[in-house]
Structures are given as structure tokens and as C-alpha cells.
PDB file of C-alpha atoms in Angstrom:
ATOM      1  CA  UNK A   1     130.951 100.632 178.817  1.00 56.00           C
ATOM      2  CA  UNK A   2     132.671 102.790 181.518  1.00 64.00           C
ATOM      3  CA  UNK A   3     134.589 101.607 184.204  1.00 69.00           C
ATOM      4  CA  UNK A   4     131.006 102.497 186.239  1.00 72.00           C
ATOM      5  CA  UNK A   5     128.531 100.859 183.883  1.00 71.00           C
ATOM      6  CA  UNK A   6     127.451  97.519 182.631  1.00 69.00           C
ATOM      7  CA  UNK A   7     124.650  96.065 181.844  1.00 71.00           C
ATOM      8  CA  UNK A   8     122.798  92.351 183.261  1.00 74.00           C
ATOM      9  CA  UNK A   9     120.081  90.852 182.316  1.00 79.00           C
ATOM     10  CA  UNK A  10     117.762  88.106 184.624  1.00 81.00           C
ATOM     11  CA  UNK A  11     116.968  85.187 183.146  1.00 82.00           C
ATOM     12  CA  UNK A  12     114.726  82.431 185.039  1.00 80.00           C
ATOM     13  CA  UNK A  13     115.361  78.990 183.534  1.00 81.00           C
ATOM     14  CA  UNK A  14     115.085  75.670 183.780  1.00 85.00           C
ATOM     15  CA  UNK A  15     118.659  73.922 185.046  1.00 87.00           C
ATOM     16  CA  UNK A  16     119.148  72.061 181.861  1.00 92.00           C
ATOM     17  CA  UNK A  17     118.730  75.095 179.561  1.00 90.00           C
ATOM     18  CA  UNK A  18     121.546  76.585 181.711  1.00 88.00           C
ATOM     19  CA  UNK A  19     124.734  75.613 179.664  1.00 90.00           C
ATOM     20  CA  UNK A  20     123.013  76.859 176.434  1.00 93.00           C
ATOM     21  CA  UNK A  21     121.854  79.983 177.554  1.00 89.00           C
ATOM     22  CA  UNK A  22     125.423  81.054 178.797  1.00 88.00           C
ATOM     23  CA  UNK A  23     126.747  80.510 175.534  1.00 91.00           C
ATOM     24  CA  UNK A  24     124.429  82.622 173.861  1.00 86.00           C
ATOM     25  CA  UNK A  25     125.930  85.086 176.394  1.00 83.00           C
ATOM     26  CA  UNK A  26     129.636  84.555 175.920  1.00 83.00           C
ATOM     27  CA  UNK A  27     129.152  84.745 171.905  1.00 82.00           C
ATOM     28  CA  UNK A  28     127.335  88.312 172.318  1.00 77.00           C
ATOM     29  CA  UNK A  29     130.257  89.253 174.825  1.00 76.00           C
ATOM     30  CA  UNK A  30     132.857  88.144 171.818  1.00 76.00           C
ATOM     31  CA  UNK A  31     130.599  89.465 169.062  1.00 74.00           C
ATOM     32  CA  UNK A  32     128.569  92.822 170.668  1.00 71.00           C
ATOM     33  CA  UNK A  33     124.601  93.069 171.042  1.00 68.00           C
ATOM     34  CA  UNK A  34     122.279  93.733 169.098  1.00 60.00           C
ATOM     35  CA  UNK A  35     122.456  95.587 165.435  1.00 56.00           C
ATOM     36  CA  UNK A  36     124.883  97.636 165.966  1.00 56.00           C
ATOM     37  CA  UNK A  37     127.351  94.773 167.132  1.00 60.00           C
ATOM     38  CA  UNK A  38     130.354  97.739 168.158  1.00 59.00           C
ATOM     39  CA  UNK A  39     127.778  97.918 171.440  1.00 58.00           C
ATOM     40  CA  UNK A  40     129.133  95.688 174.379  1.00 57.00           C
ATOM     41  CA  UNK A  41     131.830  94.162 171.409  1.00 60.00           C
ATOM     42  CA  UNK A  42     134.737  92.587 173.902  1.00 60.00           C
ATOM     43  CA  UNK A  43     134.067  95.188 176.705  1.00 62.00           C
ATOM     44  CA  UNK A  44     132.899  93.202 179.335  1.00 65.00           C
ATOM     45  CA  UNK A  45     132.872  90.145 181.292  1.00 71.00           C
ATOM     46  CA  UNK A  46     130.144  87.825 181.710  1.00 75.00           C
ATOM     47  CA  UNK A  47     129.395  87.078 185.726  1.00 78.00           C
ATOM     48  CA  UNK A  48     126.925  84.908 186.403  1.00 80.00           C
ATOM     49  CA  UNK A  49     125.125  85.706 190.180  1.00 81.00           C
ATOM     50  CA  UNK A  50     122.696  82.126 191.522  1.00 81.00           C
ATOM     51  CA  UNK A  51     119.307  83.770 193.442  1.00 80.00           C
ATOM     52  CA  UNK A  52     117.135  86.450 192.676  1.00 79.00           C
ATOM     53  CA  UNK A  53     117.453  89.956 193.584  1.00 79.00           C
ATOM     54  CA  UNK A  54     113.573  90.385 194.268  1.00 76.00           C
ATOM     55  CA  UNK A  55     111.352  89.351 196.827  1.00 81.00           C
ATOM     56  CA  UNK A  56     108.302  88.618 195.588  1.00 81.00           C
ATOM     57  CA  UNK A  57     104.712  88.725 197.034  1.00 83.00           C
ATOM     58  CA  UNK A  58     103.313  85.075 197.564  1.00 82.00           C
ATOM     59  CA  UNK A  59      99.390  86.301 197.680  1.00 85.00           C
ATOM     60  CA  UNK A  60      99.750  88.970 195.149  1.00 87.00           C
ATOM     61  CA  UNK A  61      96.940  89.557 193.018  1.00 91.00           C
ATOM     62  CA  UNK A  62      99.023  91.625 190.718  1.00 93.00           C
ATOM     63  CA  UNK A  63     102.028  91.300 188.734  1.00 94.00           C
ATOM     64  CA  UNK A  64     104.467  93.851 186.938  1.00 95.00           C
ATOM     65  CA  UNK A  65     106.405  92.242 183.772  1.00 95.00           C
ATOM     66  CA  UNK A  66     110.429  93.011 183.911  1.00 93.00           C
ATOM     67  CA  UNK A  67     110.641  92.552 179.830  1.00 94.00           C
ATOM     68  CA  UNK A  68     108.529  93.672 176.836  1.00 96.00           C
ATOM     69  CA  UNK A  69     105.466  91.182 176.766  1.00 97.00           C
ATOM     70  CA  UNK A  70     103.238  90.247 173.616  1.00 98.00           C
ATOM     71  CA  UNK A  71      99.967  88.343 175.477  1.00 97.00           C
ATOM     72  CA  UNK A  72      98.286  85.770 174.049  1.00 96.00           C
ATOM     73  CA  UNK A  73      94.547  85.962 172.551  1.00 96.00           C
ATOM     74  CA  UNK A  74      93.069  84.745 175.361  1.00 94.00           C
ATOM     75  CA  UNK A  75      95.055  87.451 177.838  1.00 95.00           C
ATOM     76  CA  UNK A  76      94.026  90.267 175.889  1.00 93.00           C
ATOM     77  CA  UNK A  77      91.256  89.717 175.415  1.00 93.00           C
ATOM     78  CA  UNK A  78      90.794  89.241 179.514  1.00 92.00           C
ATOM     79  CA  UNK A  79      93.162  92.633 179.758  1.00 92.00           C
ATOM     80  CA  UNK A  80      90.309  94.332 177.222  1.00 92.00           C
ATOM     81  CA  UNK A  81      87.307  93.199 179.252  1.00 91.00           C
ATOM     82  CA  UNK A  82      89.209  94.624 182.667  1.00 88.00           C
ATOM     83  CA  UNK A  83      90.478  97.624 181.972  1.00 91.00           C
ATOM     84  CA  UNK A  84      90.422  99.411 185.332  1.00 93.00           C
ATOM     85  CA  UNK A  85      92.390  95.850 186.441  1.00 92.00           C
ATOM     86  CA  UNK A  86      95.703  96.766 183.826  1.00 96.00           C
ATOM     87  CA  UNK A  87      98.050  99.960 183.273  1.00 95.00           C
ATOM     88  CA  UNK A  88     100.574  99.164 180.821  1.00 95.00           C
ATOM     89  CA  UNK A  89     102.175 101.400 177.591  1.00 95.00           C
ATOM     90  CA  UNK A  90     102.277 100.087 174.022  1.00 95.00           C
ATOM     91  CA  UNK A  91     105.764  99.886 171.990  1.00 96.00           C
ATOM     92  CA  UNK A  92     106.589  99.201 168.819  1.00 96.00           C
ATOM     93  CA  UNK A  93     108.644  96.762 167.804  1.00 93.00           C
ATOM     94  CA  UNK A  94     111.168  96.499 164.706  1.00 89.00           C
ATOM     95  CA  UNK A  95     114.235  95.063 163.706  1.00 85.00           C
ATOM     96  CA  UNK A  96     116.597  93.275 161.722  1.00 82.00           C
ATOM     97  CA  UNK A  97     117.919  89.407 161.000  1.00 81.00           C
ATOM     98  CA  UNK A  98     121.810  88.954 162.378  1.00 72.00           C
ATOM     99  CA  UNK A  99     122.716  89.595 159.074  1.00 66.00           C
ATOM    100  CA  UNK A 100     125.856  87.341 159.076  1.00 66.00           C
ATOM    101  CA  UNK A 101     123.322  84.425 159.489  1.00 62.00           C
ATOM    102  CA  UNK A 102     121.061  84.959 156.958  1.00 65.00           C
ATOM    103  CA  UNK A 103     120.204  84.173 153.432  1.00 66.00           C
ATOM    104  CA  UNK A 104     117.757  86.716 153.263  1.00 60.00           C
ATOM    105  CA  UNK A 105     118.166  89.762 151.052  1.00 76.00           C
ATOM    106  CA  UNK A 106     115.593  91.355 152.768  1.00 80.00           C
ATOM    107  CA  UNK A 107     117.070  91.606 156.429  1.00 82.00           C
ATOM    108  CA  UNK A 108     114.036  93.470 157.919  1.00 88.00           C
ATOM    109  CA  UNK A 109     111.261  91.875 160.722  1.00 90.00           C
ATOM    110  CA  UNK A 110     107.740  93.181 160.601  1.00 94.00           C
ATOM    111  CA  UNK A 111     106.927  95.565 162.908  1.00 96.00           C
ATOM    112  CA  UNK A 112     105.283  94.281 166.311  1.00 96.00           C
ATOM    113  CA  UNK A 113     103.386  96.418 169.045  1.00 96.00           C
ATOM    114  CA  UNK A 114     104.354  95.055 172.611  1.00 97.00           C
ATOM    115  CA  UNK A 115     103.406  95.960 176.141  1.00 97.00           C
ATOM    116  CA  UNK A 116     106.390  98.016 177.432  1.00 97.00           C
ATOM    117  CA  UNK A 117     108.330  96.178 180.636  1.00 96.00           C
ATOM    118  CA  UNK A 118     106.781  97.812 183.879  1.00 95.00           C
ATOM    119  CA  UNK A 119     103.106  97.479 182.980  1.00 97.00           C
ATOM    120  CA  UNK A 120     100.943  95.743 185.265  1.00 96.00           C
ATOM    121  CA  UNK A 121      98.614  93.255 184.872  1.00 96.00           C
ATOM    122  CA  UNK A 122      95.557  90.982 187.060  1.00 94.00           C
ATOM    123  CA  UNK A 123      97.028  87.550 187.886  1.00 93.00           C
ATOM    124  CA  UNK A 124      95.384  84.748 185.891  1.00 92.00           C
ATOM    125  CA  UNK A 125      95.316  81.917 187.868  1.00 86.00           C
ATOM    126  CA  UNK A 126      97.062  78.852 187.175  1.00 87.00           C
ATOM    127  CA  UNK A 127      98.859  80.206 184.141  1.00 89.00           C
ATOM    128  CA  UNK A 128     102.660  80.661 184.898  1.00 86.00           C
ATOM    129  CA  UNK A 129     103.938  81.652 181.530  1.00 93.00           C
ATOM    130  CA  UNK A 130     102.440  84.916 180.326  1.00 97.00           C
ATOM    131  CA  UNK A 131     102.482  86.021 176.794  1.00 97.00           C
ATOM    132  CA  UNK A 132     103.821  84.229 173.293  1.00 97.00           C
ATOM    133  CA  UNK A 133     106.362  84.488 170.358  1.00 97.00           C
ATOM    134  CA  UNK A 134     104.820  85.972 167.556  1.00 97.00           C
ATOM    135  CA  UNK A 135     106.266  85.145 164.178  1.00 96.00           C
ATOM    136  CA  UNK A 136     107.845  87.982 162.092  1.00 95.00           C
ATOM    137  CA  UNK A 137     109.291  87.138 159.273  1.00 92.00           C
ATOM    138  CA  UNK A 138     109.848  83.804 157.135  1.00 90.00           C
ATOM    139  CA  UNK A 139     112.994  83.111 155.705  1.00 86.00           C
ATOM    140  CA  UNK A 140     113.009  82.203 151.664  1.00 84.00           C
ATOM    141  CA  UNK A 141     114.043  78.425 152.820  1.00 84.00           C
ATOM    142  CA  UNK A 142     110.773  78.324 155.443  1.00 88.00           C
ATOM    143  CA  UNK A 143     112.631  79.306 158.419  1.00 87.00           C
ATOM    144  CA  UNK A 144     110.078  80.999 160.745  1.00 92.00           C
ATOM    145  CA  UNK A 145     111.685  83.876 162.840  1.00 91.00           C
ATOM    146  CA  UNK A 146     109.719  84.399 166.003  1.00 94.00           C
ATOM    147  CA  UNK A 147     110.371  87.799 168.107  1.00 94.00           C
ATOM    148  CA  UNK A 148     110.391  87.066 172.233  1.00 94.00           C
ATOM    149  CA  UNK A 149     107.297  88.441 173.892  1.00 96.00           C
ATOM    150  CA  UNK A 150     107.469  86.221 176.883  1.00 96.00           C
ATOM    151  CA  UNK A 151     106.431  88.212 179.843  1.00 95.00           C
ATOM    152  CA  UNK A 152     108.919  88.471 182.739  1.00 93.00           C
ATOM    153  CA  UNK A 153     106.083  88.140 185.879  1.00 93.00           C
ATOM    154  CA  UNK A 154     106.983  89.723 189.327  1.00 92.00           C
ATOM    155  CA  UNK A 155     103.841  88.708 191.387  1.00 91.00           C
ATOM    156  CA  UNK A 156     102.825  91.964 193.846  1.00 90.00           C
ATOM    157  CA  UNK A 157     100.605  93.442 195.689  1.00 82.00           C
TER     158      UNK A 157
END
């Protein structure tokens, strides 16, 4: 990164998950992100900022998702039925295990197609968590490997 750049993430999180998840973040400021680990390796600082930067709408009928999101059965198939309700773009999704952790030979995750972050969606009542982790990959000693697809809701107009 450039004396101009950085990068943050939001994370929304229950208090006593707190001290965990900032550890995750320290060890990919010592160790660099993702699989190319030279990315972010040592060149920043981790800053931690309490509030959120958004104001969101309390009546909204809407909501935009900040991260990729995989929906559940049930949410699709409500998306499907609705079309003119949704606007979202598809992304695939592939990767690899942190190699250094595994005892896989075979490093690679199946491939996942995801709702891209920005796409918009009809608010389903009651339901606060959008989306699920679908598995991709288990390890030779049963070790499921689950890729994120939580959605990140911002409730709008």
C-alpha cells in the first residue's frame, strides 16, 4: 500500500466475538491476505473505528448487501418468484486452502456462483441474517471447509 491507500473492512459482531475477530486481523496484518500472502504482508496497521459509517433507513423496504452473498433455498427461491423486486450480478467464486494449514494435496475449493456486493434485494421480514455458508471442499481427515456467503444488509429505501 501507498502512503494514500489502505484498505478496511466492516464487520458487525456480537461483543464477545470481538477479541477473536481482531486477531484474525492482526495475524493477516503479520502474514498478508489472501493467496498471494506478499499483498498487505507487514504494510499496515490495524485501527479499529467503534460506530458505523452509514445511516440506515428504519422503514426501508429494500436492502443493498456490502459483501458477496450466497442466499439460502428459501431466499432464492423468493428472489426467483420476484424478479422485478431484485437487481443483483452473479460471480464466480474460486479459491484455494491456506496452504500452510493444510494436509490436503489438493489445495483447490470448488467453484461457487455468488451474488456480487451492491445487489439489491426485497426485505424479508423478520429474518436478520441473509444468506448461508456453503461447503466447498472436505478435507481427507473430514474437515468441512465452508466459503462465507453471509450477506452484509444495508436496509434502504
Amino acid at each position: 500500500f501507498g502512503d494514500k491507500t489502505g484498505a478496511f473492512a466492516l464487520v458487525h459482531l456480537a461483543e464477545e466475538w470481538e477479541r477473536q475477530v481482531l486477531a484474525v486481523f492482526r495475524y493477516y496484518a503479520d502474514k498478508g491476505i489472501g493467496g498471494d500472502s506478499s499483498v498487505g504482508k507487514g504494510s499496515y496497521e490495524l485501527a479499529i473505528q467503534q460506530g458505523f459509517p452509514f445511516k440506515e433507513s428504519a422503514s426501508g423496504t429494500r436492502w443493498t448487501t456490502l459483501s458477496l452473498y450466497y442466499p439460502r433455498p428459501d431466499e432464492w427461491s423468493y428472489y426467483q418468484a420476484s424478479p422485478e423486486q431484485v437487481w443483483y450480478s452473479l460471480v464466480k467464486r474460486k479459491g484455494r486452502l491456506e496452504s500452510s494449514f493444510s494436509p490436503a494435496a489438493d489445495v483447490w475449493k470448488k467453484s461457487v456462483l455468488m451474488l456480487e456486493e451492491g445487489s439489491c434485494f426485497p426485505v424479508l421480514e423478520g429474518r436478520n441474517v441473509y444468506g448461508e455458508l456453503p461447503e466447498v471442499k472436505v478435507l481427507p481427515d473430514g474437515v468441512r471447509v465452508l466459503q462465507y456467503g453471509l450477506g452484509f444488509p444495508i436496509r434502504m429505501e
